[in-house]
Every structure is written in structure tokens, then in C-alpha cells.
Amino acid sequence: MERRSFLSVGGAAVLALAAGRSSTAEGAGGPAAAVEAYYRRASASEDAEAFAADVPALAHPVSPLSTLAEDVPMAFDTTVRQELADAAVVEENVSADRIRSISGFLSASLTDEELESIAAENAVVSATVVGGDGGEFERRWLVATDDGEWGVVWPGEPEGPVTVVREYYRRAGEAESAAAFADDVRELSHPASPLGEVATDVPGLFDGARRQGLVEAAVVAEDVDAERVRSVSDFFAGAADDETIETVAAENAVVSVTVTDGDGDEFELEWLVATADGEWRLVWL
């Protein structure tokens, strides 16, 4: 697999790096400490070019960050104006498939061997970052070891409404058959959703998704009320009792997606997603 060039504007734009001054770390030399070191070095740098020169020493050897720092140092321009408020490990040793899902750009930049080297020992670190305007946001960093040393690999978005929808289309594109994809649908579905039962009974209904490509996804509404939840579809409203509707209404979002069909034509759909035990899951399309 050839590495994708970082010289394109798109390569720099998708990164959206966040770095600055950290106030906490989880153990010297651990996963969170690697993220803290990245932030601390950025805070001490005079400008983006100075920080870019430090990035290779902070990054995992196979991380695309080092190449980006060499090719497009200005991609790190915002990092020196941000601060890290907190950092904590939220997951450990995620799989190669999960690493691929963090970013299509990251996945395309790694060989299979490099991907496996990251999958051998890694962690996901949640970083709370304070932006230049004083507002806080979360950035989740993938970090991994090389000869026992932790280094940053790539930043990803926090888990959220859009993430589960993107995962649905990613798995659909990789599924070998509608039946195989039906297993993924059940895993991604909310417990209150009839999607899992439909996938079990009529897996062929999901075959079309395997020929669709996700172009864009964005949250267009949050925490819609029970009436709006019922209006998603007559089928869903008929299958869900009042308790189920209220469960979905507790915390939810509507995600608008633009997808392409097998002929390359684009069209828009809306997904209702909701949380179950703190994790976002699909409810209905």
C-alpha cells in the first residue's frame, strides 16, 4: 500500500490538531503522558514551524504526523494557541479494525504491517482542550508503543452521534455479504430499536447499504421529543411502545447524511440515534 501524500490541502485540513499546555498526566511514561508531552512542547514553541520540528520526536515511528510536520508545518498553526486542561486513558489495546475507523486518512497512510505494529499495544487518550476563544472541546488521541516508548499516532473525534453513523457505512462497505453486514447492524443498534430484529429476519434489506458510500454526515437536531421520535417512521412507531419511545427520547440526535448509490448519484437521509449505557447507537433510518 502506498502512502498518501500530505501535500494536498485536504490532508492538512482533516487533521484539525489540538495542542497546548497540559495540567495533568496519568503516570510518567504512560499513554496520557505521551499526549501531555505533545501538548507541552507545542505550548513552549514559538510558532508552528518550530513545533513541527519537534513532532517526529513525539510521534510513533509509523505515525503520519512526522511526514505532515515535514511537508506542511503550518498545519500545526493552531496548536500553539491552545491549552490542554486534562488527559485520561479511556481505552486500551483497540483492534486494527478500530484503528482503521479512527480516520480514513490515517488508514490509507499505513501499510498492513504498520497497522499491526500499532495494534500490538496502544491506547486511546481523551484530551480536554481549551481553544483560543476559551471554549473547551474533546479530542481523542490514539497512542502506541515502540520499543516500550509511548508516542502519539493520530487525533480522532470523540465518540458521538455522527461516529456511529459513519461506522455503519464503513462496515457496510467492507461487508462480504448482506448476511455478514446484518451481524454488524445488530451490534450497532440501540436496544430499543427494531433494527436488530429486522437484520435477523430479513438481512437482505440491508444489501443496498453495501453499495452506498458516505459523503457527509452532520448532527441536525439534538434531544428531539417523544412526538418527533414517533414521527421517524410509521414502522418504528408501530413497533415501539411508550416506554421504548421515552427511552430513546432521553438522549438522542438526528444525523443527516449524504450518500452515493451504486451509480454515483447522491441523496440525503436522516438517522435517529440515541444513547444506551452512554454509547451512541442506531435507532432508525
mmCIF file of C-alpha atoms in Angstrom:
data_model
loop_
_atom_site.group_PDB
_atom_site.id
_atom_site.type_symbol
_atom_site.label_atom_id
_atom_site.label_comp_id
_atom_site.label_asym_id
_atom_site.label_seq_id
_atom_site.Cartn_x
_atom_site.Cartn_y
_atom_site.Cartn_z
ATOM 1 C CA MET A 1 0.000 0.000 0.000
ATOM 2 C CA GLU A 2 1.472 3.355 -0.976
ATOM 3 C CA ARG A 3 1.438 6.253 1.436
ATOM 4 C CA ARG A 4 -0.904 9.062 0.512
ATOM 5 C CA SER A 5 0.847 12.401 0.007
ATOM 6 C CA PHE A 6 0.393 15.041 2.699
ATOM 7 C CA LEU A 7 0.966 17.874 0.278
ATOM 8 C CA SER A 8 -2.725 18.229 -0.541
ATOM 9 C CA VAL A 9 -4.838 20.858 1.152
ATOM 10 C CA GLY A 10 -7.278 18.119 2.175
ATOM 11 C CA GLY A 11 -4.574 16.226 4.029
ATOM 12 C CA ALA A 12 -3.806 19.222 6.199
ATOM 13 C CA ALA A 13 -7.421 20.219 6.693
ATOM 14 C CA VAL A 14 -8.654 16.888 8.012
ATOM 15 C CA LEU A 15 -6.091 16.833 10.789
ATOM 16 C CA ALA A 16 -7.555 19.618 12.948
ATOM 17 C CA LEU A 17 -4.823 19.080 15.518
ATOM 18 C CA ALA A 18 -5.242 20.324 19.057
ATOM 19 C CA ALA A 19 -2.333 21.011 21.365
ATOM 20 C CA GLY A 20 -1.202 23.330 24.137
ATOM 21 C CA ARG A 21 -0.306 23.311 27.810
ATOM 22 C CA SER A 22 -1.327 20.349 29.958
ATOM 23 C CA SER A 23 -2.309 20.394 33.605
ATOM 24 C CA THR A 24 -2.334 16.654 34.234
ATOM 25 C CA ALA A 25 -0.836 13.330 33.189
ATOM 26 C CA GLU A 26 -1.544 9.693 34.027
ATOM 27 C CA GLY A 27 1.749 8.226 35.097
ATOM 28 C CA ALA A 28 5.220 9.063 33.905
ATOM 29 C CA GLY A 29 5.909 7.473 30.551
ATOM 30 C CA GLY A 30 2.352 6.212 30.093
ATOM 31 C CA PRO A 31 -0.191 6.805 27.314
ATOM 32 C CA ALA A 32 -1.545 10.049 28.785
ATOM 33 C CA ALA A 33 1.988 11.296 29.427
ATOM 34 C CA ALA A 34 2.748 10.956 25.697
ATOM 35 C CA VAL A 35 -0.190 13.219 24.894
ATOM 36 C CA GLU A 36 0.839 15.645 27.637
ATOM 37 C CA ALA A 37 4.362 15.853 26.237
ATOM 38 C CA TYR A 38 2.955 16.695 22.809
ATOM 39 C CA TYR A 39 0.840 19.480 24.261
ATOM 40 C CA ARG A 40 3.609 20.809 26.499
ATOM 41 C CA ARG A 41 6.089 21.004 23.624
ATOM 42 C CA ALA A 42 3.554 22.831 21.485
ATOM 43 C CA SER A 43 2.965 25.359 24.258
ATOM 44 C CA ALA A 44 6.676 26.059 24.539
ATOM 45 C CA SER A 45 7.156 26.534 20.779
ATOM 46 C CA GLU A 46 7.479 29.967 19.244
ATOM 47 C CA ASP A 47 5.444 29.105 16.157
ATOM 48 C CA ALA A 48 4.074 26.263 14.054
ATOM 49 C CA GLU A 49 7.337 25.621 12.228
ATOM 50 C CA ALA A 50 9.269 25.348 15.483
ATOM 51 C CA PHE A 51 6.744 22.872 16.868
ATOM 52 C CA ALA A 52 6.673 20.874 13.618
ATOM 53 C CA ALA A 53 10.398 20.294 14.060
ATOM 54 C CA ASP A 54 9.657 18.646 17.429
ATOM 55 C CA VAL A 55 6.818 16.425 16.223
ATOM 56 C CA PRO A 56 8.941 13.460 14.992
ATOM 57 C CA ALA A 57 10.376 13.071 18.494
ATOM 58 C CA LEU A 58 6.866 12.949 19.975
ATOM 59 C CA ALA A 59 5.166 10.735 17.390
ATOM 60 C CA HIS A 60 5.154 6.966 16.978
ATOM 61 C CA PRO A 61 7.653 5.955 14.239
ATOM 62 C CA VAL A 62 4.911 4.927 11.792
ATOM 63 C CA SER A 63 2.631 7.880 12.553
ATOM 64 C CA PRO A 64 1.818 10.103 9.560
ATOM 65 C CA LEU A 65 2.287 13.103 11.869
ATOM 66 C CA SER A 66 6.025 13.186 11.182
ATOM 67 C CA THR A 67 5.523 13.343 7.423
ATOM 68 C CA LEU A 68 2.875 16.004 7.849
ATOM 69 C CA ALA A 69 5.196 18.059 10.037
ATOM 70 C CA GLU A 70 7.855 17.947 7.325
ATOM 71 C CA ASP A 71 5.561 18.593 4.361
ATOM 72 C CA VAL A 72 3.016 21.020 5.843
ATOM 73 C CA PRO A 73 4.330 22.553 9.096
ATOM 74 C CA MET A 74 1.646 25.241 9.006
ATOM 75 C CA ALA A 75 -0.954 22.531 9.670
ATOM 76 C CA PHE A 76 0.135 22.903 13.306
ATOM 77 C CA ASP A 77 -0.511 26.642 13.421
ATOM 78 C CA THR A 78 -3.498 26.465 15.786
ATOM 79 C CA THR A 79 -1.785 24.069 18.176
ATOM 80 C CA VAL A 80 0.449 26.682 19.748
ATOM 81 C CA ARG A 81 -2.580 28.794 20.745
ATOM 82 C CA GLN A 82 -4.477 26.061 22.587
ATOM 83 C CA GLU A 83 -4.145 24.565 26.041
ATOM 84 C CA LEU A 84 -4.712 21.111 27.447
ATOM 85 C CA ALA A 85 -6.923 21.061 30.537
ATOM 86 C CA ASP A 86 -6.996 17.308 31.164
ATOM 87 C CA ALA A 87 -5.906 13.962 29.715
ATOM 88 C CA ALA A 88 -7.048 10.461 30.631
ATOM 89 C CA VAL A 89 -6.876 6.972 29.127
ATOM 90 C CA VAL A 90 -10.340 5.799 28.073
ATOM 91 C CA GLU A 91 -9.494 2.606 26.144
ATOM 92 C CA GLU A 92 -6.575 0.217 25.813
ATOM 93 C CA ASN A 93 -5.404 -2.066 23.007
ATOM 94 C CA VAL A 94 -8.072 -1.303 20.429
ATOM 95 C CA SER A 95 -8.137 -3.586 17.384
ATOM 96 C CA ALA A 96 -6.737 -2.977 13.911
ATOM 97 C CA ASP A 97 -10.285 -2.532 12.602
ATOM 98 C CA ARG A 98 -10.938 0.125 15.215
ATOM 99 C CA ILE A 99 -7.711 1.908 14.280
ATOM 100 C CA ARG A 100 -8.828 1.971 10.655
ATOM 101 C CA SER A 101 -12.123 3.548 11.687
ATOM 102 C CA ILE A 102 -10.446 6.449 13.511
ATOM 103 C CA SER A 103 -9.645 8.146 10.241
ATOM 104 C CA GLY A 104 -9.784 7.100 6.612
ATOM 105 C CA PHE A 105 -6.755 9.308 6.050
ATOM 106 C CA LEU A 106 -4.774 7.517 8.767
ATOM 107 C CA SER A 107 -5.830 4.096 7.473
ATOM 108 C CA ALA A 108 -4.787 4.926 3.911
ATOM 109 C CA SER A 109 -1.409 6.185 5.131
ATOM 110 C CA LEU A 110 -0.391 2.951 6.870
ATOM 111 C CA THR A 111 0.789 -0.346 5.444
ATOM 112 C CA ASP A 112 -0.736 -3.521 6.881
ATOM 113 C CA GLU A 113 2.499 -4.162 8.779
ATOM 114 C CA GLU A 114 2.490 -0.668 10.272
ATOM 115 C CA LEU A 115 -1.141 -1.028 11.256
ATOM 116 C CA GLU A 116 -0.410 -4.280 13.071
ATOM 117 C CA SER A 117 2.526 -2.687 14.893
ATOM 118 C CA ILE A 118 0.190 -0.018 16.282
ATOM 119 C CA ALA A 119 -2.445 -2.608 17.175
ATOM 120 C CA ALA A 120 0.098 -4.582 19.249
ATOM 121 C CA GLU A 121 -0.012 -2.121 22.164
ATOM 122 C CA ASN A 122 -1.987 1.083 22.122
ATOM 123 C CA ALA A 123 -4.433 3.272 23.991
ATOM 124 C CA VAL A 124 -6.993 5.988 23.353
ATOM 125 C CA VAL A 125 -6.461 9.135 25.420
ATOM 126 C CA SER A 126 -9.241 11.668 25.922
ATOM 127 C CA ALA A 127 -7.835 15.195 25.941
ATOM 128 C CA THR A 128 -9.873 18.190 27.064
ATOM 129 C CA VAL A 129 -8.570 21.170 25.116
ATOM 130 C CA VAL A 130 -9.179 24.864 25.690
ATOM 131 C CA GLY A 131 -9.359 26.784 22.413
ATOM 132 C CA GLY A 132 -8.182 30.291 21.717
ATOM 133 C CA ASP A 133 -11.691 31.589 22.399
ATOM 134 C CA GLY A 134 -11.757 29.962 25.839
ATOM 135 C CA GLY A 135 -14.193 27.213 24.844
ATOM 136 C CA GLU A 136 -13.460 23.568 25.679
ATOM 137 C CA PHE A 137 -13.704 20.561 23.389
ATOM 138 C CA GLU A 138 -12.609 16.947 23.475
ATOM 139 C CA ARG A 139 -10.001 15.367 21.247
ATOM 140 C CA ARG A 140 -9.290 11.630 21.436
ATOM 141 C CA TRP A 141 -5.720 10.623 20.663
ATOM 142 C CA LEU A 142 -4.548 7.212 19.541
ATOM 143 C CA VAL A 143 -1.135 6.489 21.083
ATOM 144 C CA ALA A 144 1.030 3.381 20.760
ATOM 145 C CA THR A 145 4.357 1.955 21.915
ATOM 146 C CA ASP A 146 7.595 1.393 20.037
ATOM 147 C CA ASP A 147 10.360 -0.378 21.997
ATOM 148 C CA GLY A 148 8.419 0.366 25.174
ATOM 149 C CA GLU A 149 8.118 4.112 24.490
ATOM 150 C CA TRP A 150 4.689 5.701 24.028
ATOM 151 C CA GLY A 151 4.212 8.065 21.091
ATOM 152 C CA VAL A 152 1.213 9.866 19.613
ATOM 153 C CA VAL A 153 -0.218 8.360 16.423
ATOM 154 C CA TRP A 154 -3.245 10.375 15.339
ATOM 155 C CA PRO A 155 -6.068 12.519 16.761
ATOM 156 C CA GLY A 156 -9.655 11.440 16.309
ATOM 157 C CA GLU A 157 -13.083 12.741 17.146
ATOM 158 C CA PRO A 158 -14.810 11.791 20.405
ATOM 159 C CA GLU A 159 -17.487 9.147 20.281
ATOM 160 C CA GLY A 160 -20.750 10.798 19.329
ATOM 161 C CA PRO A 161 -23.873 10.680 17.175
ATOM 162 C CA VAL A 162 -22.009 11.034 13.884
ATOM 163 C CA THR A 163 -19.413 8.394 14.807
ATOM 164 C CA VAL A 164 -21.874 5.507 14.975
ATOM 165 C CA VAL A 165 -23.425 6.507 11.646
ATOM 166 C CA ARG A 166 -20.016 6.665 9.989
ATOM 167 C CA GLU A 167 -19.217 3.245 11.441
ATOM 168 C CA TYR A 168 -22.424 1.851 9.921
ATOM 169 C CA TYR A 169 -21.424 2.887 6.409
ATOM 170 C CA ARG A 170 -17.798 1.852 6.923
ATOM 171 C CA ARG A 171 -18.832 -1.657 7.921
ATOM 172 C CA ALA A 172 -21.393 -1.792 5.129
ATOM 173 C CA GLY A 173 -18.669 -1.071 2.575
ATOM 174 C CA GLU A 174 -16.397 -3.779 3.978
ATOM 175 C CA ALA A 175 -19.056 -6.484 4.476
ATOM 176 C CA GLU A 176 -18.733 -9.523 2.189
ATOM 177 C CA SER A 177 -22.482 -10.145 2.135
ATOM 178 C CA ALA A 178 -25.788 -8.791 3.374
ATOM 179 C CA ALA A 179 -25.895 -11.580 5.957
ATOM 180 C CA ALA A 180 -22.459 -10.638 7.270
ATOM 181 C CA PHE A 181 -23.448 -6.985 7.462
ATOM 182 C CA ALA A 182 -26.602 -7.930 9.375
ATOM 183 C CA ASP A 183 -24.333 -9.001 12.249
ATOM 184 C CA ASP A 184 -22.833 -5.509 12.282
ATOM 185 C CA VAL A 185 -26.273 -3.903 12.230
ATOM 186 C CA ARG A 186 -27.299 -5.823 15.327
ATOM 187 C CA GLU A 187 -24.108 -4.736 17.099
ATOM 188 C CA LEU A 188 -24.587 -1.058 16.224
ATOM 189 C CA SER A 189 -28.317 -0.911 17.003
ATOM 190 C CA HIS A 190 -29.880 0.621 20.108
ATOM 191 C CA PRO A 191 -31.534 -1.994 22.385
ATOM 192 C CA ALA A 192 -34.876 -0.235 21.866
ATOM 193 C CA SER A 193 -34.504 -0.283 18.075
ATOM 194 C CA PRO A 194 -36.198 -2.877 15.856
ATOM 195 C CA LEU A 195 -33.195 -2.725 13.510
ATOM 196 C CA GLY A 196 -31.595 -5.757 15.144
ATOM 197 C CA GLU A 197 -34.694 -7.898 14.682
ATOM 198 C CA VAL A 198 -35.121 -6.769 11.098
ATOM 199 C CA ALA A 199 -31.465 -7.608 10.401
ATOM 200 C CA THR A 200 -32.012 -11.102 11.815
ATOM 201 C CA ASP A 201 -35.266 -11.785 9.976
ATOM 202 C CA VAL A 202 -34.593 -10.057 6.649
ATOM 203 C CA PRO A 203 -30.842 -9.412 6.232
ATOM 204 C CA GLY A 204 -31.319 -8.774 2.511
ATOM 205 C CA LEU A 205 -32.953 -5.446 3.330
ATOM 206 C CA PHE A 206 -29.506 -4.105 4.196
ATOM 207 C CA ASP A 207 -27.869 -5.184 0.965
ATOM 208 C CA GLY A 208 -28.351 -1.745 -0.583
ATOM 209 C CA ALA A 209 -26.231 -0.114 2.117
ATOM 210 C CA ARG A 210 -23.260 -2.180 0.946
ATOM 211 C CA ARG A 211 -23.353 -0.290 -2.346
ATOM 212 C CA GLN A 212 -23.623 3.136 -0.765
ATOM 213 C CA GLY A 213 -20.785 5.470 0.096
ATOM 214 C CA LEU A 214 -20.945 8.091 2.822
ATOM 215 C CA VAL A 215 -20.140 11.582 1.564
ATOM 216 C CA GLU A 216 -21.060 13.715 4.540
ATOM 217 C CA ALA A 217 -22.699 13.388 7.957
ATOM 218 C CA ALA A 218 -23.723 16.047 10.464
ATOM 219 C CA VAL A 219 -25.966 16.401 13.513
ATOM 220 C CA VAL A 220 -29.018 18.500 12.618
ATOM 221 C CA ALA A 221 -31.052 18.122 15.835
ATOM 222 C CA GLU A 222 -30.413 17.020 19.400
ATOM 223 C CA ASP A 223 -32.705 15.569 22.062
ATOM 224 C CA VAL A 224 -35.861 15.639 19.972
ATOM 225 C CA ASP A 225 -39.059 14.951 21.919
ATOM 226 C CA ALA A 226 -41.159 11.780 22.020
ATOM 227 C CA GLU A 227 -43.509 13.048 19.327
ATOM 228 C CA ARG A 228 -40.613 13.651 16.948
ATOM 229 C CA VAL A 229 -39.183 10.216 17.790
ATOM 230 C CA ARG A 230 -42.525 8.583 16.843
ATOM 231 C CA SER A 231 -42.615 10.524 13.578
ATOM 232 C CA VAL A 232 -39.389 8.956 12.318
ATOM 233 C CA SER A 233 -41.407 6.221 10.614
ATOM 234 C CA ASP A 234 -44.770 4.503 10.931
ATOM 235 C CA PHE A 235 -42.997 1.166 11.181
ATOM 236 C CA PHE A 236 -40.847 2.293 14.093
ATOM 237 C CA ALA A 237 -43.762 3.973 15.862
ATOM 238 C CA GLY A 238 -45.832 0.810 15.485
ATOM 239 C CA ALA A 239 -43.055 -1.416 16.792
ATOM 240 C CA ALA A 240 -42.160 0.742 19.815
ATOM 241 C CA ASP A 241 -44.272 1.083 22.957
ATOM 242 C CA ASP A 242 -44.416 4.249 25.071
ATOM 243 C CA GLU A 243 -41.601 3.118 27.352
ATOM 244 C CA THR A 244 -39.347 2.499 24.375
ATOM 245 C CA ILE A 245 -40.140 5.905 22.916
ATOM 246 C CA GLU A 246 -39.313 7.613 26.209
ATOM 247 C CA THR A 247 -36.043 5.692 26.446
ATOM 248 C CA VAL A 248 -34.996 6.966 23.034
ATOM 249 C CA ALA A 249 -36.218 10.487 23.819
ATOM 250 C CA ALA A 250 -33.975 10.717 26.913
ATOM 251 C CA GLU A 251 -30.828 11.429 24.872
ATOM 252 C CA ASN A 252 -30.809 11.366 21.111
ATOM 253 C CA ALA A 253 -29.788 13.128 17.932
ATOM 254 C CA VAL A 254 -30.799 13.311 14.304
ATOM 255 C CA VAL A 255 -27.899 12.863 11.890
ATOM 256 C CA SER A 256 -28.280 13.989 8.289
ATOM 257 C CA VAL A 257 -26.196 12.018 5.814
ATOM 258 C CA THR A 258 -25.377 12.401 2.153
ATOM 259 C CA VAL A 259 -24.627 9.083 0.469
ATOM 260 C CA THR A 260 -23.899 7.894 -3.042
ATOM 261 C CA ASP A 261 -25.631 4.921 -4.628
ATOM 262 C CA GLY A 262 -24.110 2.320 -6.923
ATOM 263 C CA ASP A 263 -24.362 4.704 -9.882
ATOM 264 C CA GLY A 264 -22.605 7.526 -8.048
ATOM 265 C CA ASP A 265 -25.751 9.621 -7.582
ATOM 266 C CA GLU A 266 -26.055 11.460 -4.264
ATOM 267 C CA PHE A 267 -29.088 11.591 -1.998
ATOM 268 C CA GLU A 268 -29.824 12.557 1.607
ATOM 269 C CA LEU A 269 -31.147 10.517 4.522
ATOM 270 C CA GLU A 270 -31.680 11.125 8.222
ATOM 271 C CA TRP A 271 -30.724 8.752 11.029
ATOM 272 C CA LEU A 272 -32.198 8.831 14.518
ATOM 273 C CA VAL A 273 -29.558 7.746 17.025
ATOM 274 C CA ALA A 274 -29.675 7.533 20.825
ATOM 275 C CA THR A 275 -27.501 6.537 23.746
ATOM 276 C CA ALA A 276 -27.577 3.212 25.608
ATOM 277 C CA ASP A 277 -25.327 2.924 28.666
ATOM 278 C CA GLY A 278 -23.524 6.058 27.494
ATOM 279 C CA GLU A 279 -22.783 4.789 23.973
ATOM 280 C CA TRP A 280 -24.407 6.093 20.808
ATOM 281 C CA ARG A 281 -26.367 3.527 18.840
ATOM 282 C CA LEU A 282 -28.581 3.475 15.745
ATOM 283 C CA VAL A 283 -32.348 3.657 16.242
ATOM 284 C CA TRP A 284 -33.941 4.053 12.825
ATOM 285 C CA LEU A 285 -33.405 5.497 9.394
#
